[in-house]
Coordinates of C-alpha atoms and ligand atoms in Angstrom, one line a residue:
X186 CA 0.0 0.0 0.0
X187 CA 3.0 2.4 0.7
X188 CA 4.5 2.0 -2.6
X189 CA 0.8 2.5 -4.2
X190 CA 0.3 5.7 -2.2
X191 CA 3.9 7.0 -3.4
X192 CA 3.2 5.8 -7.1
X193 CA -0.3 8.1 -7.0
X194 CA 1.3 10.8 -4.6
X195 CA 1.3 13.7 -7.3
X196 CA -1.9 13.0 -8.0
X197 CA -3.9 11.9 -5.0
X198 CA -3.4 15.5 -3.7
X199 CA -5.5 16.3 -7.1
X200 CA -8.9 14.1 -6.1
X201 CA -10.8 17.0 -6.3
X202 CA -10.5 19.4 -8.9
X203 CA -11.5 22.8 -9.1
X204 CA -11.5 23.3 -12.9
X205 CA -13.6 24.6 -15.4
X206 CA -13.5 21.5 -17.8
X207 CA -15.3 18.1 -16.4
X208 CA -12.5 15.9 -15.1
X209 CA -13.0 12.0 -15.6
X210 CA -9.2 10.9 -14.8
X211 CA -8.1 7.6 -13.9
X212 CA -6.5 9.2 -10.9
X213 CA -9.8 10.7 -9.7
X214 CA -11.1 6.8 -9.7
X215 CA -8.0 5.4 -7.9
X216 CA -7.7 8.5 -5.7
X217 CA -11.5 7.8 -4.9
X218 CA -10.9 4.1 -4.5
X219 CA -8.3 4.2 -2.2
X220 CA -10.0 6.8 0.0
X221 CA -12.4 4.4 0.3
X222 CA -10.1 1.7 1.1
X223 CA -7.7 3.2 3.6
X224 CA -8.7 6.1 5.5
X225 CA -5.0 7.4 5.8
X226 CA -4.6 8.8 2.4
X227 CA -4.3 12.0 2.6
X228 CA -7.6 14.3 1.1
X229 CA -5.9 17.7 1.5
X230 CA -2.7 18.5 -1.1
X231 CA 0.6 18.8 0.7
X232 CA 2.3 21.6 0.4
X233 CA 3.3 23.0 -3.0
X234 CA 7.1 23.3 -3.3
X235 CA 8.1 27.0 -3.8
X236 CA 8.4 27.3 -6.9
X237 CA 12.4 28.4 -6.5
X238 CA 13.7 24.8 -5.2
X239 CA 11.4 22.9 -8.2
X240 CA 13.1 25.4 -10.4
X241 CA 15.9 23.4 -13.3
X242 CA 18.2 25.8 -15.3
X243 CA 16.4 26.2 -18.6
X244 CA 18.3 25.3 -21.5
X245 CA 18.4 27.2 -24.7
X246 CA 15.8 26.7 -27.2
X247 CA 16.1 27.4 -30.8
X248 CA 13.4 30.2 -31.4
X249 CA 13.3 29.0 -35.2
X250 CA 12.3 25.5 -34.1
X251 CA 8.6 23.7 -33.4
X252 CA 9.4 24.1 -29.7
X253 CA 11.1 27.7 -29.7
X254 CA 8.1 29.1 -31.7
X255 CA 5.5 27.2 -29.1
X256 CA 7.1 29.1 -26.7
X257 CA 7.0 32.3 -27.9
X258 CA 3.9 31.5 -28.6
X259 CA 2.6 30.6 -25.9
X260 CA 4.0 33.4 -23.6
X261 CA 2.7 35.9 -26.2
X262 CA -1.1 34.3 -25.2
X263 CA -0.3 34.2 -21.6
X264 CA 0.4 37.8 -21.4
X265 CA -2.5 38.8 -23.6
X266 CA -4.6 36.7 -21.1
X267 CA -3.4 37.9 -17.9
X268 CA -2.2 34.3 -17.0
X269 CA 0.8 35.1 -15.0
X270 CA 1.3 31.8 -13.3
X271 CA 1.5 29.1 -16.1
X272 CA 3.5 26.0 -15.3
X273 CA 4.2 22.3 -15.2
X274 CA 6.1 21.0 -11.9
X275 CA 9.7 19.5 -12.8
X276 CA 8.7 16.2 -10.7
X277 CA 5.6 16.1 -12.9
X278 CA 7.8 16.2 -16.0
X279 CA 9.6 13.3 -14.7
X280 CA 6.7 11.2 -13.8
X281 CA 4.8 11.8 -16.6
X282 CA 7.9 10.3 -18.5
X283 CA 8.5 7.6 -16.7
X284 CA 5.5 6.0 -16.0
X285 CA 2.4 6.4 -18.8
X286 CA -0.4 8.1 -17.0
X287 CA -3.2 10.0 -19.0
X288 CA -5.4 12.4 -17.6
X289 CA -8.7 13.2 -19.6
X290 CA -10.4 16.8 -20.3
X291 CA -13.9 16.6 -21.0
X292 CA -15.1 20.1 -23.1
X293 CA -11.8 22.2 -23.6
X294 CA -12.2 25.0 -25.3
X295 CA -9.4 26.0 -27.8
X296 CA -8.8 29.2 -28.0
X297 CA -5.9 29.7 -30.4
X298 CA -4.2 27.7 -32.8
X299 CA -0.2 27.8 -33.0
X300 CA 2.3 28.8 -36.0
X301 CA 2.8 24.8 -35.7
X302 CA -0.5 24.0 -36.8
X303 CA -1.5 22.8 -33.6
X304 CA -4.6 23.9 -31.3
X305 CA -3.6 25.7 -27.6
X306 CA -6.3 24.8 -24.9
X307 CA -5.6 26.0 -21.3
X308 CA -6.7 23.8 -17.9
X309 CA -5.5 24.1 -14.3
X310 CA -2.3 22.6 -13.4
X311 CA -2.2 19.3 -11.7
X312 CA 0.5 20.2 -9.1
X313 CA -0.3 23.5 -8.7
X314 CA -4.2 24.7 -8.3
X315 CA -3.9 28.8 -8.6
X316 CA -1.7 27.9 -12.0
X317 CA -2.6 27.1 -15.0
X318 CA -1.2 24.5 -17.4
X319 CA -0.9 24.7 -21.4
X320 CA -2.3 22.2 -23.5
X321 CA -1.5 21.7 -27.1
X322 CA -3.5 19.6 -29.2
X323 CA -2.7 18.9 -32.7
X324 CA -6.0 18.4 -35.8
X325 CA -7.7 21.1 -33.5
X326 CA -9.2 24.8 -34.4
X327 CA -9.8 27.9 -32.5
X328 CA -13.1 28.0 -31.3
X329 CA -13.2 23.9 -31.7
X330 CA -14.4 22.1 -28.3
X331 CA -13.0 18.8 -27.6
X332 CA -12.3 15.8 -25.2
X333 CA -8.8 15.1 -25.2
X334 CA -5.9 13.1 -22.9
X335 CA -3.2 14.6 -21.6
X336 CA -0.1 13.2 -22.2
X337 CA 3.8 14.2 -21.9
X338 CA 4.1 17.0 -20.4
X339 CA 7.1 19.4 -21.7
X340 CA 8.5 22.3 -20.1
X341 CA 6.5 24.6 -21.1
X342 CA 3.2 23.0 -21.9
X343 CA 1.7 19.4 -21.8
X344 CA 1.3 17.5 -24.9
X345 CA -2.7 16.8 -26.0
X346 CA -4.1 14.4 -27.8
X347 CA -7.8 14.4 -29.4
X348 CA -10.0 12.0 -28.7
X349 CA -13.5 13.5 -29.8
X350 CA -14.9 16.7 -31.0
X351 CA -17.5 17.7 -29.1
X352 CA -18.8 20.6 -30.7
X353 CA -16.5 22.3 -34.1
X354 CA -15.6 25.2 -34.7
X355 CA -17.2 27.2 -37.0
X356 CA -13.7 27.2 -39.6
X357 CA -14.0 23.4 -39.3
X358 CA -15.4 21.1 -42.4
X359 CA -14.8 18.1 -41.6
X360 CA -16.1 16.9 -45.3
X361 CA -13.3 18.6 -46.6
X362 CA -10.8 15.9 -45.6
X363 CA -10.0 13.4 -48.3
X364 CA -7.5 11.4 -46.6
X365 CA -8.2 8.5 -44.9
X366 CA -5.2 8.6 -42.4
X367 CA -6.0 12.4 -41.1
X368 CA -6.1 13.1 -37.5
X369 CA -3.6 9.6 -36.9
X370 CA -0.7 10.5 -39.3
X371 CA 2.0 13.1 -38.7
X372 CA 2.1 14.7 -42.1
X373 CA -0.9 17.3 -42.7
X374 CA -2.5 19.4 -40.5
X375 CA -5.2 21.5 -41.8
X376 CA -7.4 19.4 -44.2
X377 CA -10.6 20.2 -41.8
X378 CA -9.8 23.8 -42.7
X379 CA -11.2 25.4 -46.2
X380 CA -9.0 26.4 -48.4
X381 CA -8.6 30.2 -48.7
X382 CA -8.8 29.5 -44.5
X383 CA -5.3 28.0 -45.1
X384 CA -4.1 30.8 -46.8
X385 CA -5.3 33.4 -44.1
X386 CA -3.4 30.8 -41.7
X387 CA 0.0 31.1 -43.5
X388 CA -0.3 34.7 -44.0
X389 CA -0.6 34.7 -40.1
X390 CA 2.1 32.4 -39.6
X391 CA 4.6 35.0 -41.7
X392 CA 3.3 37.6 -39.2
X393 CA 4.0 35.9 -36.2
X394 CA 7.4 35.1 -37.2
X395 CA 8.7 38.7 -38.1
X396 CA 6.6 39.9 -34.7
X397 CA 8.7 37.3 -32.6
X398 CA 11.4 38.9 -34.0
X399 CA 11.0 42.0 -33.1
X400 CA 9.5 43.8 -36.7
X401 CA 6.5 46.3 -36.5
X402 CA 4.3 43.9 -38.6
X403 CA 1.7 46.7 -39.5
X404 CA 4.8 48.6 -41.2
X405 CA 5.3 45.5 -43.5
X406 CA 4.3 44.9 -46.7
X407 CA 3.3 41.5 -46.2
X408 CA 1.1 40.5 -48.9
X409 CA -1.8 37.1 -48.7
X410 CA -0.1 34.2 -49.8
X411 CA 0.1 32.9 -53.2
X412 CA -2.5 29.8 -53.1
X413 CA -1.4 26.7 -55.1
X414 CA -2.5 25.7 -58.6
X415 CA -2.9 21.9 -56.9
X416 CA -4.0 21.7 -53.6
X417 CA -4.0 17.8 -53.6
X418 CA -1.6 15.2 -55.5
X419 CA 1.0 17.8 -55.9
X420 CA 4.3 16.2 -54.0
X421 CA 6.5 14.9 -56.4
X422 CA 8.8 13.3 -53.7
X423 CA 7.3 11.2 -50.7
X424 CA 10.1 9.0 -48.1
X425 CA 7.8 6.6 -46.5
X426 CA 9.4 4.9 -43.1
X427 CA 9.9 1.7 -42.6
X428 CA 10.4 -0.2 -39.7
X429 CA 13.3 -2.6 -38.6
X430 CA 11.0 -5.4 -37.5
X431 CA 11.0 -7.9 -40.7
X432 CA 8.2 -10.3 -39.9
X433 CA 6.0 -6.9 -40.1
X434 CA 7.1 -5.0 -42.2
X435 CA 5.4 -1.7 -42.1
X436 CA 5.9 1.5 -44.5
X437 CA 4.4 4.8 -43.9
X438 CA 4.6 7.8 -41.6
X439 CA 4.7 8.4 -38.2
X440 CA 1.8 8.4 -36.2
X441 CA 0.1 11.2 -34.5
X442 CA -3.0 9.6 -32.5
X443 CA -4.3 9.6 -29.1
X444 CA -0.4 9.5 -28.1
X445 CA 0.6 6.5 -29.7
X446 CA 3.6 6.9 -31.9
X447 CA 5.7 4.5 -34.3
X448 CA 5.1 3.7 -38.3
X449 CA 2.1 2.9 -39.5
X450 CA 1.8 1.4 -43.0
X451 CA -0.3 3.8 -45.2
X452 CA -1.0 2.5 -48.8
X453 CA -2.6 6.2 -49.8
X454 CA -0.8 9.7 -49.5
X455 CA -3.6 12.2 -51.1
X456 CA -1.0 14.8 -50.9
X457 CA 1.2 13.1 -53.1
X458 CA 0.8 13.1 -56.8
X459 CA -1.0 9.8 -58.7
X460 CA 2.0 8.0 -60.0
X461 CA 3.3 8.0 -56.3
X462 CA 0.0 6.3 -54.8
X463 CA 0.4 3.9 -57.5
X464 CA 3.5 2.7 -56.0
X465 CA 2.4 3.2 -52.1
X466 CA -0.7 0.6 -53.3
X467 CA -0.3 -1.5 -56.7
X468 CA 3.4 -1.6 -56.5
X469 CA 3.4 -2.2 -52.5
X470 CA 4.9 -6.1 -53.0
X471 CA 8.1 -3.9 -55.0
X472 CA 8.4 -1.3 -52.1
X473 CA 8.5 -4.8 -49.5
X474 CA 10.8 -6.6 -51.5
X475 CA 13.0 -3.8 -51.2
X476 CA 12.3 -2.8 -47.6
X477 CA 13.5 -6.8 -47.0
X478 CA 17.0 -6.0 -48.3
X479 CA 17.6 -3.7 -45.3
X480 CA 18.5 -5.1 -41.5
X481 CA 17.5 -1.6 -39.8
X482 CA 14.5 1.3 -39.8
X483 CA 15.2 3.7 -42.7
X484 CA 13.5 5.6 -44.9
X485 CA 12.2 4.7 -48.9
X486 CA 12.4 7.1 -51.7
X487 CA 10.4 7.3 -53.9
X488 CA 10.3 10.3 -56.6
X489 CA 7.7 10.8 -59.3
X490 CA 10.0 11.1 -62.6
X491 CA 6.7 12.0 -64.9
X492 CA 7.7 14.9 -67.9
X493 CA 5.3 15.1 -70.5
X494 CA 3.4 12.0 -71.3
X495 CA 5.9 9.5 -69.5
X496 CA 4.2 8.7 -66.0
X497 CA 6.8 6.7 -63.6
X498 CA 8.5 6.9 -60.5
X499 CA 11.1 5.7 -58.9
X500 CA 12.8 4.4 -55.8
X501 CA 16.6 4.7 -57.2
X502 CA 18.0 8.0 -55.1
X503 CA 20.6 8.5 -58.1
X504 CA 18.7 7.7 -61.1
X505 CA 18.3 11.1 -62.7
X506 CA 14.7 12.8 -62.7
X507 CA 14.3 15.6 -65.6
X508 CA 11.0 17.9 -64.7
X509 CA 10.0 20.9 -67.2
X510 CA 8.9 24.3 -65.1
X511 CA 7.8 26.8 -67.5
X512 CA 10.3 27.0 -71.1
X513 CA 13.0 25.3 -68.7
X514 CA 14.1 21.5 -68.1
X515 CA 16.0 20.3 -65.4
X516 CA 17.7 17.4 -64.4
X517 CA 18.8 15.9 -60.7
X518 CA 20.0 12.6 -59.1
X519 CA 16.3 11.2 -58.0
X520 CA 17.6 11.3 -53.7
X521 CA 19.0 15.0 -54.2
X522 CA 17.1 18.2 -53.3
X523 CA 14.6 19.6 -55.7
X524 CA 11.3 21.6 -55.1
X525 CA 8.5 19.2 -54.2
X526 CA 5.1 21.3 -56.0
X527 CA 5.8 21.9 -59.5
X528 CA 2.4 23.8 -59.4
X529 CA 3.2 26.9 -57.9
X530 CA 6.7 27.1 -59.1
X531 CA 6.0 29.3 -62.2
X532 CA 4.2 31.9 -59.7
X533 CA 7.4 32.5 -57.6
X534 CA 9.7 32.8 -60.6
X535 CA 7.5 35.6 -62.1
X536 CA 7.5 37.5 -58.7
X537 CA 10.5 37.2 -58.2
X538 CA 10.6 38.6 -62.6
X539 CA 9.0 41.8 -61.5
X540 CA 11.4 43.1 -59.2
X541 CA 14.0 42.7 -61.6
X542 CA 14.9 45.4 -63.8
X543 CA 16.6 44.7 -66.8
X544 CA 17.7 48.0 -67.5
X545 CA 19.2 48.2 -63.9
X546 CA 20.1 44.8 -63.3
X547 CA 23.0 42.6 -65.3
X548 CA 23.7 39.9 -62.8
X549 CA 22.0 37.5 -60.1
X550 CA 23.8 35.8 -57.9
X551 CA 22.0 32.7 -57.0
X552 CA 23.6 31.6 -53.7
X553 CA 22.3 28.3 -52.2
X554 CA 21.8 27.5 -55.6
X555 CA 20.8 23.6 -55.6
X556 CA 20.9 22.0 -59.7
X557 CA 20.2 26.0 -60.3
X558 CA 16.7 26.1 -60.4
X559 CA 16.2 30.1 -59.5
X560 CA 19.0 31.4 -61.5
X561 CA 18.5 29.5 -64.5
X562 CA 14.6 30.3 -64.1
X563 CA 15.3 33.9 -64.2
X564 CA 18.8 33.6 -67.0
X565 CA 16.8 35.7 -69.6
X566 CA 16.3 38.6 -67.4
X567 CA 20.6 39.8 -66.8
X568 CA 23.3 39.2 -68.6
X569 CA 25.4 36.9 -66.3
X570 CA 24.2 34.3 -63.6
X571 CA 27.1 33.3 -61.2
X572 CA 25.7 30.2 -58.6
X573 CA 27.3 28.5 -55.5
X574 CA 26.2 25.3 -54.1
X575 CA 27.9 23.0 -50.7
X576 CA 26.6 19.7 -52.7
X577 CA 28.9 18.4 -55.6
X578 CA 26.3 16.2 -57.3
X579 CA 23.8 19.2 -56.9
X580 CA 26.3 21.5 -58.2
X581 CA 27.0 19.6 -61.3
X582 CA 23.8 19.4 -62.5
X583 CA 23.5 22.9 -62.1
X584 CA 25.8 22.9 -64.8
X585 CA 24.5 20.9 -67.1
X586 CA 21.1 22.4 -66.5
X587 CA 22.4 25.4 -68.0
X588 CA 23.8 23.6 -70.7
X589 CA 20.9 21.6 -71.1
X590 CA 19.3 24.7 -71.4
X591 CA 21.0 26.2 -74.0
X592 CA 22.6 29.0 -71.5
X593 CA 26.3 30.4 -72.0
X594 CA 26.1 33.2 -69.6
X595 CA 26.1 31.2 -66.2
X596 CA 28.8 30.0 -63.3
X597 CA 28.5 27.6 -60.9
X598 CA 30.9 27.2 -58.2
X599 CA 31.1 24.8 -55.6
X600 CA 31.2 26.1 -51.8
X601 CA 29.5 27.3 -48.8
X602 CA 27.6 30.1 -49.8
X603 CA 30.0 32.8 -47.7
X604 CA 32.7 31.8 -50.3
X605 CA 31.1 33.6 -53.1
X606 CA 31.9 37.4 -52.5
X607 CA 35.3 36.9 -52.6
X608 CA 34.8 36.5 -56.2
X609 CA 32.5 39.2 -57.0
X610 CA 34.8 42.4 -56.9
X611 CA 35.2 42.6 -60.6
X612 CA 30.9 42.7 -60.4
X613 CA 29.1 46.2 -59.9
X614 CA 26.9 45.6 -56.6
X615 CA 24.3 48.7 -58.3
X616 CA 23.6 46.0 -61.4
X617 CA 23.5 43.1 -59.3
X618 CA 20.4 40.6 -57.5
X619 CA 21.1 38.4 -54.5
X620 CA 19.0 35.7 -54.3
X621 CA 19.6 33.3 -51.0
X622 CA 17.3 30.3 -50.7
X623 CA 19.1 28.3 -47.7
X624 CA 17.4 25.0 -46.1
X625 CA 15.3 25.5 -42.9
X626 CA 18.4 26.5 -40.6
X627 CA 18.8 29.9 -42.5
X628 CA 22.2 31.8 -43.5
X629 CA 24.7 32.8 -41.5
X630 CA 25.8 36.4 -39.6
X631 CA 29.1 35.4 -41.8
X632 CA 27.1 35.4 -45.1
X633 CA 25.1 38.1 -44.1
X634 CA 27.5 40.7 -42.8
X635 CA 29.2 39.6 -46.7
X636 CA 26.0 39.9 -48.2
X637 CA 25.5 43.7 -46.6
X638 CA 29.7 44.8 -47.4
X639 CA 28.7 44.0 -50.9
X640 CA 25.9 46.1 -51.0
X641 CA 23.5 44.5 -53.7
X642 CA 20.8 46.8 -55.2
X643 CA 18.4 43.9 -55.1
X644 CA 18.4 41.0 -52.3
X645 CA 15.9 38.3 -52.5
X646 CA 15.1 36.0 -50.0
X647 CA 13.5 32.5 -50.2
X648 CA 12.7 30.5 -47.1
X649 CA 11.2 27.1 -45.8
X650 CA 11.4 28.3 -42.5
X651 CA 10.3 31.7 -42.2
X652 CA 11.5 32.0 -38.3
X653 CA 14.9 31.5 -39.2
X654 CA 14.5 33.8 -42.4
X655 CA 13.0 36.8 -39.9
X656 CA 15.8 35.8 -37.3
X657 CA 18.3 36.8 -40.9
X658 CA 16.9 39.7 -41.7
X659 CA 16.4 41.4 -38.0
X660 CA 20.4 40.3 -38.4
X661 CA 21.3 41.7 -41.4
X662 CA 19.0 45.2 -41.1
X663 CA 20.3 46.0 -37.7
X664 CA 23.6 44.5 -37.0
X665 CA 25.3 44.4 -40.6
X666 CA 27.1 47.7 -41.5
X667 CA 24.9 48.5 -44.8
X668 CA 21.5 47.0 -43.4
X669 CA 19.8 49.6 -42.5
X670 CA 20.5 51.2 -46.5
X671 CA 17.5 48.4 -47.6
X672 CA 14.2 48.8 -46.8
X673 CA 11.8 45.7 -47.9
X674 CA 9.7 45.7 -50.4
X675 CA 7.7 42.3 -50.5
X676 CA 6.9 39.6 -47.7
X677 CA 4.3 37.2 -49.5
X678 CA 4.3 33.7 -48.7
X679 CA 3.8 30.5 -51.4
X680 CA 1.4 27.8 -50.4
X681 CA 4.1 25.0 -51.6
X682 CA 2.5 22.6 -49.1
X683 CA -1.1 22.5 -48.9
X684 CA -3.2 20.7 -46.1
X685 CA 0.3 21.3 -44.0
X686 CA 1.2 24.2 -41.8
X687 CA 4.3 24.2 -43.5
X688 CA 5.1 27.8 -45.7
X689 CA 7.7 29.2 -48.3
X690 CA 8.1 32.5 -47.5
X691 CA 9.9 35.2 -50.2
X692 CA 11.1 38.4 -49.1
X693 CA 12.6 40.8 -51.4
X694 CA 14.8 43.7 -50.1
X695 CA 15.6 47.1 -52.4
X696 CA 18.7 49.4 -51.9
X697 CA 17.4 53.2 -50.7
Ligands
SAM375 C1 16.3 24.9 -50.1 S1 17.5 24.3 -51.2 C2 17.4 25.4 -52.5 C3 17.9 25.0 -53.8 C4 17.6 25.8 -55.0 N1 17.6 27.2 -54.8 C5 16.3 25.3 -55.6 O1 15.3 26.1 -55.6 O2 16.2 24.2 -56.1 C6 18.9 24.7 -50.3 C7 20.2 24.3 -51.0 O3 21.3 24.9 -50.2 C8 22.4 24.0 -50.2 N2 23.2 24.4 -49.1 C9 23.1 24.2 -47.8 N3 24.0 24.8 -47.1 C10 24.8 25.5 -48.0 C11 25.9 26.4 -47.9 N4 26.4 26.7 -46.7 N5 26.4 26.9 -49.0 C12 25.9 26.6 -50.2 N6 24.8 25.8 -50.4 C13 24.3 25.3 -49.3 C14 21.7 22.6 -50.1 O4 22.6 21.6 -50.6 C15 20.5 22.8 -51.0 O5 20.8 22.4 -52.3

């Protein structure tokens, strides 16, 4: 009985509950059942720690990250609401980890939704009755109201998951939602949410990002985003999982239901374009057959390779794809980086068109440059286009891609990206264009305090992550020597990924 009442300590103290949300936890039935039992178990909470002694050193989290933009997040809507005591007890944390216990909300409200996609509810702490603990609950909608469990709790707010929807939100259509794996696997996020809704949502997303770092949003120009031309079968690459267990072999995503996590096998991706769900579901044997060659959990390629009236895919990471976007072709080894919705590419190249003068401009420096995509897009617009790129087989296609092409006016150099300037004295920074489009990390202060010496009249930014693309620019406008010279002219997001919270965000900036 002793080791019964210390298992349930942190929560017997909780039997009753003084919350606004009914409360059906196991604990209140095994609190409740062991009063019963023994009269010794304590009905009052002991005292609450002071906060100091349950206190850990916080580490550093990345603000560009899932978790560093919760957090932001979160505090934001915590100050807005006057909740000044928000917290989850570091013992909690612990137990929660160690041991699987789930505490169920009947009828939270959710009253915002996160930059991650996922809804924020708020319920009274379990350790702590005058403070308030953060729940965050993913395939939910402000305004939705929902049962949930509570699961791991993190350090600033306790994972969620959904279990029913008890009344919707008035943005929800659940008809809407054409996959049959929504609400269980990782991978989209908003199909309950109409369409130009999802725009609104990543137009909000860019704001919130240049607000948590510091920008006056309402003096931005920051246009709705660009919607896609596909808003279904438009992934061109999908890398299934698979696990290492070869008497059940399973290949698909993650999971994202009711808590439970792992692969589970998934024979339809609607995201994904046709030729693609052909090989998740007609060609499945294939995909086993090659699963069975590996001893460990790894991921499959597998790439749709259609151009014109040839539809295939395939699994081969360096077979080499070729895909047409407007007048252009270009080719790349099948596992190496290439834009994943050819739909809305021909929409960010002519953006991207108008700022560019050709009377004014004669170069473009097209750093990040991948198999050369943007510059070679954009060749017929200056006189000269100089690339860098830090991967060789990338860079080499970029090369051929322009010679594929037709073009004689480019150079592509292998490097990191803060290698380029170096070569660009003989180049007048008044005729030239900048154009970065790093992965989701961002640049660098090295690249950017370059960038801002050489004083381009025209930088353009392109970002899959447009925390770590505000965190750049905040950089380069206030600490780089020339920064505060630009002023920006465009912040418009691309819809590259539909039914995901994920957003491509461009930003161009224009020398005063
Ligand atoms: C988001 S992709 C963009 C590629 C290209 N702009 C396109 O649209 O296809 C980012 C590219 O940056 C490259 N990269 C990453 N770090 C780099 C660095 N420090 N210097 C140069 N290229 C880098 C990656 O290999 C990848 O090809």
């Amino acid at each position: 009985m002793t080791s019964c009442i210390t298992y349930f300590r942190p929560f017997i103290r909780h039997g009753k509950f003084l919350i606004h949300q009914r409360e059906v936890s196991t604990i209140t039935y095994i609190t409740n059942f062991f009063s019963k039992i023994n009269p010794f178990i304590p009905t009052q909470p002991p005292a609450i720690q002071p906060l100091k002694s349950q206190r850990r050193k916080r580490r550093s989290i990345d603000p560009t990250t899932s978790e560093g933009i919760l957090l932001f997040e979160i505090q934001e809507l915590t100050k807005s609401l006057n909740i000044e005591k928000y917290r989850i007890s570091h013992d909690l944390i612990k137990y929660y980890k160690n041991k699987e216990h789930f505490r169920r909300i009947e009828n939270l409200e959710i009253i915002a939704v996160s930059s991650t996609g996922k809804g924020i509810g708020i319920i009274d702490s379990e350790i702590d009755l005058n403070a308030k603990t953060i729940v965050v609950i993913p395939f939910t909608l402000k305004g939705d109201i929902v049962d949930c469990k509570i699961g791991i709790h993190q350090e600033s707010f306790a994972e969620g998951h959904l279990l029913r929807i008890v009344k919707p939100s008035s943005s929800r259509d659940d008809s809407l939602i054409k996959c049959k794996y929504f609400n269980s696997c990782a991978g989209c996020q908003l199909q309950m949410l109409p369409y130009s809704d999802q725009l609104e949502f990543k137009t909000k997303v860019i704001s919130n990002a240049f607000k948590q770092f510091d920008f006056n949003t309402r003096d931005l120009p920051i246009r709705a985003t660009v919607e896609s031309p596909l808003q279904y079968q438009y992934r061109t690459k999908l890398t299934p999982h698979f696990n290492s267990n070869r008497k059940d072999i399973k290949i698909g995503f993650e999971r994202d239901h009711e808590g439970r996590k792992g692969i589970f096998n998934l024979n339809s991706c609607e995201i994904a374009t046709p030729i693609l769900n052909h090989a998740l579901q007609e060609n499945r044997e294939e995909l086993v057959k090659i699963v069975e060659s590996y001893k460990k959990s790894g991921t499959i390629l597998l790439r749709d390779k259609s151009i014109e009236n040839n539809i295939d895919y395939t699994t081969n990471h360096k077979e080499i794809i070729t895909q047409k976007i407007n007048n252009f072709k270009f080719q790349f080894p099948a596992g190496e980086f290439f834009q994943n919705n050819n739909s809305i590419l021909p929409s960010v190249i002519s953006t991207i068109s108008s700022f560019i003068d050709k009377s004014i401009h004669k170069n473009i420096i097209d750093t990040y440059c991948g198999s050369g995509f943007l510059g070679i897009s954009l060749s017929d617009k200056v006189d000269k286009i100089i690339g860098i790129e830090i991967s060789r087989r990338n860079l080499d296609y970029a090369a051929k891609n322009a010679q594929l092409n037709g073009l004689t006016n480019t150079e592509f150099k292998f490097g990191s990206s803060e290698e380029i300037f170096k070569d660009l004295i003989d180049l007048n920074p008044q005729e030239s264009v900048v154009i970065l489009d790093p992965s989701r990390k961002g640049s660098t202060e090295d690249y950017l305090n370059q960038l801002s010496n050489f004083e381009p009249d025209l930088i353009v930014y392109l970002s899959c992550n447009v925390f770590s693309q505000a965190r750049d620019l905040k950089y380069f406008l206030k600490q780089t020597k020339n920064g505060d010279k630009y002023e920006i002219q465009l912040v418009q997001g691309f819809d590259f990924f539909p039914q995901t919270k994920h957003i491509e965000s461009l930003v161009v900036l224009k020398h005063k």
